[in-house]
């Protein structure tokens, strides 16, 4: 089954996530960006994280937490510039933290074993559709809610089949 992070790490992740969310909400509001919601998402939500094992000096050790920001597409901002804007917000809010741009996020590194991927996405006409904007401007339609629902439903269904590996474990294996 899922091996959750230790309780002290869980508490730290919740505390730091809340601080990041709060700081970025404040910065976005000041920058005329409307955030509809900041849902819990990613591998911690679906229990498919592969980065919780500490087996030596590896690039993928530790915890990598996704923080998605659902943004109003009609705000006073250019969609392609969202990653740049959020990078700037993070620089202002956390000047001593290491930041790294990725294709779809800004990684803020808290330590060698704990980082957060900040992912701004546009809402797309319904509460279950979003547009992920890549750094090259490419737009990808997705549904965070449907993804979470699918993984959780498949994991629950696989628990009922004797002798089979649970679905979320298979996802971690494929990663």
Phi, psi and omega in degrees: 000183181293132176256099183291156174299156178301153184305318181294325178290319177302315179297319178297316179299316179298316181295312181292321177300316180298319180294315179298313180302312182298313181298316182289325175300315180298314180296317181297316179300316178296332180265016179061033174253126182265117177263119179284317181197165177228081186286157170284129185208181176085189188291338176289326180287321182267358181058044178242015181296139176250356189258032181255353182271134178247099186237021182133193183272092182236151178296336186253021178289153172090200187245136180234105188256129178270131174238108181264141179240113180275117190246140177296124182288347183262012180289177181273065180208159176264126182307318183295335181272003183300316180299319178296318180297316181291327174300314179298318178300317180294320178301318180290319185279329185225066188296340182263359181268149177282130179242145179219131176278138172239186181297328185227008185206176170241123179268127174249122185263119178271328178199182177294341185238012179211119177220163181232134175260115180269118187236100174280131177228148178272141172287151187225068171084336176215164183290347182250017178229136178223159176243118176269127181252117181283164181297336178272005180093348180297138180252133180235122177280138181212175173217102179300315182298315180294323178298311180298314180301315181299310182296316180295317180295315179295323178295315179297318180296320182290335178294337183274352181260115184294134173088350181264152176286142179294147185304314182295330175293323177296320178299315179298320179299318181291331179295000000 
